Coordinates of C-alpha atoms in Angstrom, one line a residue:
M1 CA -32.3 -25.4 5.4
K2 CA -34.6 -24.1 2.7
D3 CA -32.5 -21.1 2.1
I4 CA -29.3 -23.1 1.8
D5 CA -30.9 -25.4 -0.7
A6 CA -32.1 -22.3 -2.7
Y7 CA -28.6 -20.8 -2.5
S8 CA -27.0 -24.0 -3.9
A9 CA -29.7 -24.4 -6.6
G10 CA -29.5 -20.7 -7.6
I11 CA -25.7 -20.7 -8.0
L12 CA -25.8 -23.9 -10.1
L13 CA -28.7 -22.6 -12.3
H14 CA -27.6 -19.1 -13.0
H15 CA -23.8 -18.8 -12.9
I16 CA -22.1 -19.1 -16.3
D17 CA -19.4 -21.4 -14.8
P18 CA -19.6 -21.9 -11.1
F19 CA -16.8 -24.4 -10.9
H20 CA -14.1 -22.4 -12.7
S21 CA -12.1 -22.3 -9.4
V22 CA -13.6 -25.0 -7.2
S23 CA -14.8 -28.4 -8.1
K24 CA -18.5 -29.5 -7.9
D25 CA -17.6 -32.1 -5.3
Y26 CA -15.9 -29.4 -3.2
F27 CA -19.0 -27.1 -3.5
E28 CA -21.4 -29.9 -2.6
T29 CA -19.3 -30.9 0.4
E30 CA -19.2 -27.3 1.7
I31 CA -23.0 -27.1 1.4
K32 CA -23.3 -30.2 3.6
N33 CA -20.9 -28.6 6.1
V34 CA -23.0 -25.5 6.3
K35 CA -26.1 -27.6 7.0
R36 CA -24.3 -29.8 9.5
G37 CA -25.2 -28.7 13.1
L38 CA -27.4 -26.0 11.7
S39 CA -29.6 -25.8 14.9
E40 CA -26.5 -25.0 17.0
K41 CA -25.2 -22.2 14.8
T42 CA -26.2 -18.5 15.1
E43 CA -27.6 -16.7 12.0
N44 CA -24.4 -14.6 11.9
E45 CA -22.3 -17.8 11.8
V46 CA -24.3 -19.3 9.0
V47 CA -24.2 -16.0 7.0
V48 CA -20.4 -16.0 7.4
E49 CA -20.1 -19.6 6.2
L50 CA -22.2 -18.8 3.0
M51 CA -20.0 -15.7 2.5
R52 CA -16.9 -17.8 2.7
L53 CA -18.2 -20.4 0.2
T54 CA -19.3 -17.7 -2.2
N55 CA -15.9 -16.1 -1.9
R56 CA -14.2 -19.3 -2.9
I57 CA -16.1 -19.4 -6.2
N58 CA -13.6 -16.7 -6.9
D59 CA -15.0 -14.0 -9.1
G60 CA -15.9 -10.5 -8.2
H61 CA -19.5 -10.6 -9.3
T62 CA -20.5 -13.7 -7.4
S63 CA -21.1 -12.7 -3.9
F64 CA -23.2 -12.9 -0.7
P65 CA -23.2 -9.1 -0.2
L66 CA -25.6 -8.5 2.8
W67 CA -27.5 -5.8 0.8
G68 CA -30.6 -4.3 2.3
R69 CA -29.9 -5.8 5.8
S70 CA -30.4 -3.8 9.0
L71 CA -26.8 -4.3 10.2
N72 CA -25.1 -2.6 13.0
S73 CA -21.9 -0.8 12.2
F74 CA -19.2 0.8 14.3
P75 CA -18.7 4.5 13.7
V76 CA -15.5 4.4 11.6
E77 CA -14.7 3.8 8.0
L78 CA -11.4 2.1 7.3
K79 CA -8.9 1.7 4.5
I80 CA -5.9 -0.6 4.2
F81 CA -2.5 0.7 3.2
N82 CA 0.4 -1.7 2.9
G83 CA -1.3 -4.3 5.2
K84 CA -2.2 -1.7 7.9
I85 CA -5.7 -0.6 8.7
Y86 CA -6.4 3.1 9.1
C87 CA -9.5 5.2 10.0
V88 CA -10.3 7.6 7.1
K89 CA -13.9 8.5 8.1
S90 CA -15.8 8.8 11.3
T91 CA -18.8 10.2 13.1
D92 CA -18.4 13.6 14.7
D93 CA -17.8 12.0 18.1
Q94 CA -15.0 9.9 16.8
A95 CA -13.2 12.5 14.7
Y96 CA -10.1 12.1 16.9
L97 CA -9.5 8.7 15.3
L98 CA -9.0 10.1 11.8
G99 CA -5.6 8.9 10.6
A100 CA -5.2 6.4 13.4
R101 CA -4.0 2.9 12.8
L102 CA -6.2 0.0 14.0
D103 CA -4.2 -2.4 16.2
S104 CA -6.9 -4.8 17.4
I105 CA -10.6 -5.4 18.1
D106 CA -11.5 -7.2 21.3
G107 CA -8.0 -8.5 21.5
I108 CA -7.8 -9.9 18.0
S109 CA -4.9 -8.4 16.1
S110 CA -5.4 -6.4 12.9
S111 CA -3.4 -8.9 10.9
E112 CA -5.6 -11.7 12.1
I113 CA -8.7 -9.7 11.3
I114 CA -7.5 -9.0 7.8
K115 CA -6.9 -12.8 7.3
K116 CA -10.3 -13.7 8.5
F117 CA -12.1 -11.1 6.4
S118 CA -10.1 -11.9 3.3
E119 CA -11.8 -15.4 3.3
I120 CA -15.3 -14.0 3.2
T121 CA -15.6 -10.5 1.7
P122 CA -17.9 -10.1 -1.3
F123 CA -16.9 -8.7 -4.7
S124 CA -13.2 -9.7 -4.3
E125 CA -11.3 -11.1 -7.2
N126 CA -7.7 -10.0 -6.6
E127 CA -5.5 -8.8 -3.7
Y128 CA -6.5 -5.2 -4.4
S129 CA -10.2 -5.6 -4.3
T130 CA -9.9 -8.0 -1.4
M131 CA -8.1 -5.3 0.7
T132 CA -10.7 -2.7 -0.3
R133 CA -13.6 -4.9 0.6
V134 CA -12.0 -6.2 3.9
A135 CA -11.7 -2.6 5.0
E136 CA -15.3 -1.9 4.1
Y137 CA -16.7 -4.9 6.0
I138 CA -14.6 -4.8 9.2
P139 CA -16.9 -2.2 10.9
K140 CA -20.0 -4.5 10.4
A141 CA -20.8 -5.8 13.8
E142 CA -22.7 -8.9 12.7
V143 CA -19.9 -10.0 10.5
L144 CA -17.3 -9.5 13.3
N145 CA -19.5 -11.6 15.5
G146 CA -20.0 -14.3 12.9
L147 CA -16.3 -14.6 12.5
G148 CA -15.8 -14.9 16.3
I149 CA -14.0 -11.6 16.7
I150 CA -16.5 -9.9 18.9
S151 CA -19.1 -11.5 21.2
N152 CA -21.3 -8.4 21.6
I153 CA -22.6 -6.8 18.4
H154 CA -23.4 -3.5 20.3
E155 CA -20.0 -2.6 21.6
A156 CA -16.4 -3.6 21.3
D157 CA -12.9 -2.5 22.3
F158 CA -10.9 -1.0 19.4
V159 CA -7.2 -0.3 20.0
F160 CA -5.8 2.4 17.8
E161 CA -2.4 3.9 17.4
L162 CA -2.1 7.6 16.7
S163 CA 1.1 9.8 17.0
N164 CA 3.0 6.8 18.4
K165 CA 0.5 6.5 21.3
T166 CA -1.8 3.4 21.6
A167 CA -5.1 3.7 23.4
T168 CA -8.3 1.5 23.8
Y169 CA -11.6 2.9 22.8
R170 CA -14.9 1.3 23.5
L171 CA -17.0 1.9 20.4
T172 CA -20.7 1.5 20.2
S173 CA -22.4 0.2 17.0
S174 CA -25.6 1.5 15.4
Q175 CA -27.6 0.7 12.3
S176 CA -27.1 4.2 10.8
P177 CA -24.0 5.9 11.9
K178 CA -23.9 9.5 10.8
F179 CA -20.5 9.9 9.2
G180 CA -19.0 13.3 8.7
P181 CA -15.3 14.0 9.2
N182 CA -13.1 12.3 6.6
L183 CA -9.7 12.1 5.1
T184 CA -9.3 12.1 1.3
Y185 CA -6.5 12.5 -1.3
R186 CA -9.0 14.3 -3.6
Q187 CA -8.3 18.0 -3.7
K188 CA -11.1 20.5 -4.4
N189 CA -10.8 23.2 -7.0
I190 CA -7.9 21.9 -9.1
F191 CA -10.6 21.4 -11.7
I192 CA -14.2 22.6 -11.2
P193 CA -17.3 21.4 -13.1
Y194 CA -18.1 23.1 -16.4
K195 CA -20.9 20.6 -17.3
K196 CA -22.1 17.8 -15.1
I197 CA -24.6 15.0 -14.6
D198 CA -24.0 15.1 -10.8
S199 CA -21.1 15.4 -8.4
D200 CA -19.7 12.1 -9.5
L201 CA -19.8 12.6 -13.3
W202 CA -18.7 15.9 -14.8
F203 CA -15.9 17.6 -16.8
G204 CA -14.0 20.8 -16.3
P205 CA -11.0 22.6 -17.9
S206 CA -7.7 24.0 -16.7
V207 CA -7.4 27.8 -16.5
D208 CA -6.1 28.0 -20.1
N209 CA -8.6 25.4 -21.4
K210 CA -5.9 23.3 -22.9
T211 CA -6.5 20.4 -20.5
V212 CA -9.9 18.9 -19.8
Y213 CA -10.5 16.7 -16.8
V214 CA -13.4 14.2 -16.7
N215 CA -14.5 13.1 -13.3
F216 CA -16.0 9.6 -14.0
R217 CA -16.7 8.2 -10.6
R218 CA -20.1 6.7 -11.2
Y219 CA -22.0 5.5 -14.2
T220 CA -25.2 7.0 -15.7
S221 CA -27.6 6.1 -18.5
I222 CA -26.4 5.9 -22.2
S223 CA -28.6 9.0 -23.0
K224 CA -27.2 11.1 -20.2
M225 CA -23.6 10.2 -21.1
E226 CA -24.3 11.0 -24.8
N227 CA -25.5 14.5 -23.8
L228 CA -22.4 15.0 -21.6
A229 CA -20.0 13.6 -24.2
E230 CA -21.5 15.9 -26.9
D231 CA -20.9 18.9 -24.6
L232 CA -17.4 17.7 -23.9
L233 CA -16.6 17.3 -27.6
D234 CA -18.0 20.8 -28.3
F235 CA -15.8 22.3 -25.5
I236 CA -12.6 20.6 -26.7
N237 CA -13.2 21.6 -30.3
S238 CA -14.1 25.2 -29.6
H239 CA -11.2 25.7 -27.2
N240 CA -8.6 23.7 -29.1
S241 CA -7.9 21.6 -26.0
K242 CA -4.8 19.4 -26.2
N243 CA -4.9 17.2 -23.2
L244 CA -7.5 14.9 -21.7
I245 CA -7.7 13.3 -18.2
I246 CA -10.3 10.7 -17.4
D247 CA -10.5 9.9 -13.7
L248 CA -11.9 6.3 -13.1
R249 CA -10.7 6.1 -9.5
D250 CA -13.2 5.1 -6.8
N251 CA -15.6 3.8 -9.6
Y252 CA -17.4 0.7 -8.6
G253 CA -18.6 0.0 -12.2
G254 CA -21.8 -0.1 -14.1
D255 CA -22.5 -0.5 -17.9
F256 CA -19.3 -0.4 -19.8
F257 CA -21.2 0.6 -23.0
V258 CA -21.8 3.9 -21.2
G259 CA -18.0 4.4 -21.2
L260 CA -17.8 3.4 -24.8
K261 CA -20.3 6.1 -25.7
L262 CA -17.9 8.6 -24.1
A263 CA -15.1 7.2 -26.2
Q264 CA -17.2 7.3 -29.4
F265 CA -17.5 11.1 -29.1
L266 CA -13.9 11.7 -27.9
V267 CA -12.2 10.1 -30.9
L268 CA -13.7 13.0 -33.0
A269 CA -11.7 15.6 -31.0
D270 CA -8.9 16.4 -33.5
S271 CA -7.2 19.0 -31.4
I272 CA -6.3 16.4 -28.7
N273 CA -2.7 15.3 -28.6
W274 CA -3.5 11.7 -29.4
K275 CA 0.2 10.6 -29.2
S276 CA 0.8 11.5 -25.6
G277 CA -1.9 13.8 -24.2
V278 CA -4.5 11.4 -23.0
Y279 CA -4.4 10.0 -19.4
V280 CA -6.7 7.6 -17.4
L281 CA -6.5 7.5 -13.6
I282 CA -7.1 4.1 -12.0
D283 CA -6.8 2.7 -8.5
N284 CA -7.6 -0.3 -6.4
V285 CA -11.3 0.7 -6.4
T286 CA -11.6 0.8 -10.2
F287 CA -13.9 -2.2 -10.5
S288 CA -16.0 -4.0 -13.0
A289 CA -17.0 -1.8 -16.0
A290 CA -14.7 0.9 -14.9
M291 CA -11.7 -1.5 -15.2
S292 CA -13.1 -2.6 -18.6
N293 CA -13.4 1.0 -19.8
A294 CA -9.9 1.8 -18.6
A295 CA -8.6 -1.1 -20.7
Q296 CA -10.7 0.1 -23.7
F297 CA -9.5 3.7 -23.3
S298 CA -5.9 2.6 -23.3
Q299 CA -6.6 1.0 -26.7
L300 CA -9.2 3.3 -28.3
L301 CA -7.8 6.6 -27.0
N302 CA -4.1 5.6 -26.7
A303 CA -4.4 6.6 -23.0
K304 CA -1.6 6.3 -20.5
L305 CA -2.8 4.6 -17.3
V306 CA -1.7 6.3 -14.1
G307 CA -2.2 5.3 -10.5
E308 CA -2.6 1.9 -8.9
P309 CA -3.6 -1.6 -10.1
T310 CA -7.4 -2.1 -10.5
G311 CA -9.5 -4.1 -8.1
A312 CA -10.9 -6.2 -11.1
M313 CA -9.3 -8.7 -13.4
P314 CA -9.2 -7.7 -17.1
S315 CA -10.0 -11.3 -18.1
G316 CA -12.7 -12.8 -16.0
Y317 CA -16.4 -13.2 -15.1
Q318 CA -18.6 -10.2 -15.1
D319 CA -22.1 -8.9 -15.9
M320 CA -23.9 -9.5 -12.6
G321 CA -27.3 -11.1 -11.9
Q322 CA -28.9 -11.8 -8.6
F323 CA -31.6 -13.8 -6.8
K324 CA -33.1 -13.7 -3.4
L325 CA -33.2 -16.5 -0.8
P326 CA -36.9 -17.3 -0.1
S327 CA -37.0 -17.2 3.7
S328 CA -34.3 -14.8 4.9
K329 CA -34.5 -12.6 1.7
F330 CA -30.7 -12.4 1.5
D331 CA -29.5 -11.5 -1.9
V332 CA -27.0 -13.6 -3.8
T333 CA -25.2 -12.3 -6.9
Y334 CA -23.6 -14.3 -9.7
S335 CA -21.7 -13.8 -13.0
K336 CA -23.5 -14.2 -16.3
R337 CA -20.7 -13.5 -18.8
L338 CA -17.0 -14.1 -19.4
Y339 CA -14.9 -11.2 -20.9
H340 CA -11.3 -10.8 -22.0
F341 CA -10.3 -7.2 -22.1
T342 CA -6.6 -7.9 -22.4
K343 CA -4.7 -10.8 -24.0
D344 CA -2.8 -11.7 -20.8
D345 CA -4.0 -13.5 -17.6
K346 CA -2.8 -10.8 -15.2
D347 CA -4.8 -10.5 -11.9
A348 CA -5.4 -6.8 -12.5
L349 CA -5.1 -4.0 -15.1
Y350 CA -1.8 -2.5 -14.2
P351 CA -0.9 1.2 -14.7
D352 CA 1.8 2.4 -17.1
I353 CA 2.8 4.8 -14.3
L354 CA 2.6 3.2 -10.8
I355 CA 1.9 5.8 -8.1
E356 CA 0.5 4.3 -4.9
H357 CA -1.3 6.4 -2.3
S358 CA -0.5 6.0 1.4
I359 CA -2.3 7.2 4.5
N360 CA 0.0 10.3 4.2
E361 CA -1.8 11.4 1.1
Y362 CA -5.1 11.1 2.9
I363 CA -3.9 13.1 5.9
G364 CA -2.3 15.7 3.8
N365 CA -5.1 15.9 1.2
N366 CA -2.5 15.4 -1.5
D367 CA -3.3 13.8 -4.9
R368 CA 0.1 12.6 -6.1
Q369 CA -1.4 10.7 -9.0
L370 CA -3.2 13.7 -10.6
E371 CA -0.2 15.9 -9.7
W372 CA 2.1 13.6 -11.7
I373 CA -0.1 13.9 -14.8
L374 CA -0.2 17.7 -14.5
N375 CA 3.6 17.8 -14.2
D376 CA 3.9 15.5 -17.2
I377 CA 1.7 17.8 -19.3
T378 CA 3.8 20.8 -18.4
G379 CA 7.1 19.0 -18.6
S380 CA 7.8 20.0 -15.0
K381 CA 9.3 18.0 -12.2
A382 CA 8.2 20.5 -9.7
A383 CA 4.7 21.8 -8.8
P384 CA 2.1 22.1 -11.6
S385 CA 2.3 25.3 -13.6
I386 CA 0.1 28.4 -13.1
N387 CA -2.4 27.0 -15.6
F388 CA -3.5 24.5 -13.0
E389 CA -3.8 26.7 -10.0
P390 CA -7.0 26.2 -8.0
R391 CA -9.9 28.3 -9.2
Q392 CA -11.6 30.6 -6.7

């Protein structure tokens, strides 16, 4: 009871506008519903109720995220394509499930599972981030239990379809599954790092140095980005590079001023084809500051957006704060600012060139989005030119 009161008070105290989507009366009524019959509810059920209420506040930075909890997870990582759930990563023992489509868990259909999780998943603010987060949270045993999908948090029957054959697998959960085998659309060696902060933030050129690719998958500090951006500008100027690709896919966000620091240096690169030679890759996992920077790059750098709609809204609540519930120590996050990065009220930042990935790209390790850009640069409708052959 103490934690529920602290949750309610914290949201009301900290959030810039907690009732932008639900009324205060609705919020207070739902708090009473969570408290009602509390002694008869399990902790997992109460957690799910608080996740559901937080989800209805309806912005991607106000969430009940389950951070730092010792949760049990089943040994698969999932991704949703066109309303279907697929296994894209597993432990060694479950590698045979890679590429398989999830049909049900303990007799509950995948469509019903998606519906239930869509009502509770943290950090969801449009259909794209919702599907991303649903897939991330489905393997969490305590959440499955709190939603009434499974009764035993330690094992459950997963039905998968692979090669037109359906089979039931009893999977066992653990607190730290050791994942290994995975499917990905990202191809190695199309570009290799020339200078890097780490494996998630680096730049590398094409064979002829005329195109420079920036892998911007995670954020860093302003000072580190400044150092990388300075090296990037020096490379472009010294090699007379013409084309620039900034890859913001799979980027969960950070400080968008870090991205602006990158842009501050790039605008000084006079050799770049500023009319049509700058591209930014985005997808459903381009969240928060990454979405903000994508919108800013389209304006500041005249970049063409390629890929999929972002998982974040260009006009909405951002800049996350958090507080901790006193007894359970659950974290609760909230939005502190309201930003407008575009003039419209669209639910996502949409690409200029829409290219959606499917499970086939993951199985075939085929990056159609990057391939489109390389073909556009060379003016080819076929495979990329020799300038973009993988380096050895």
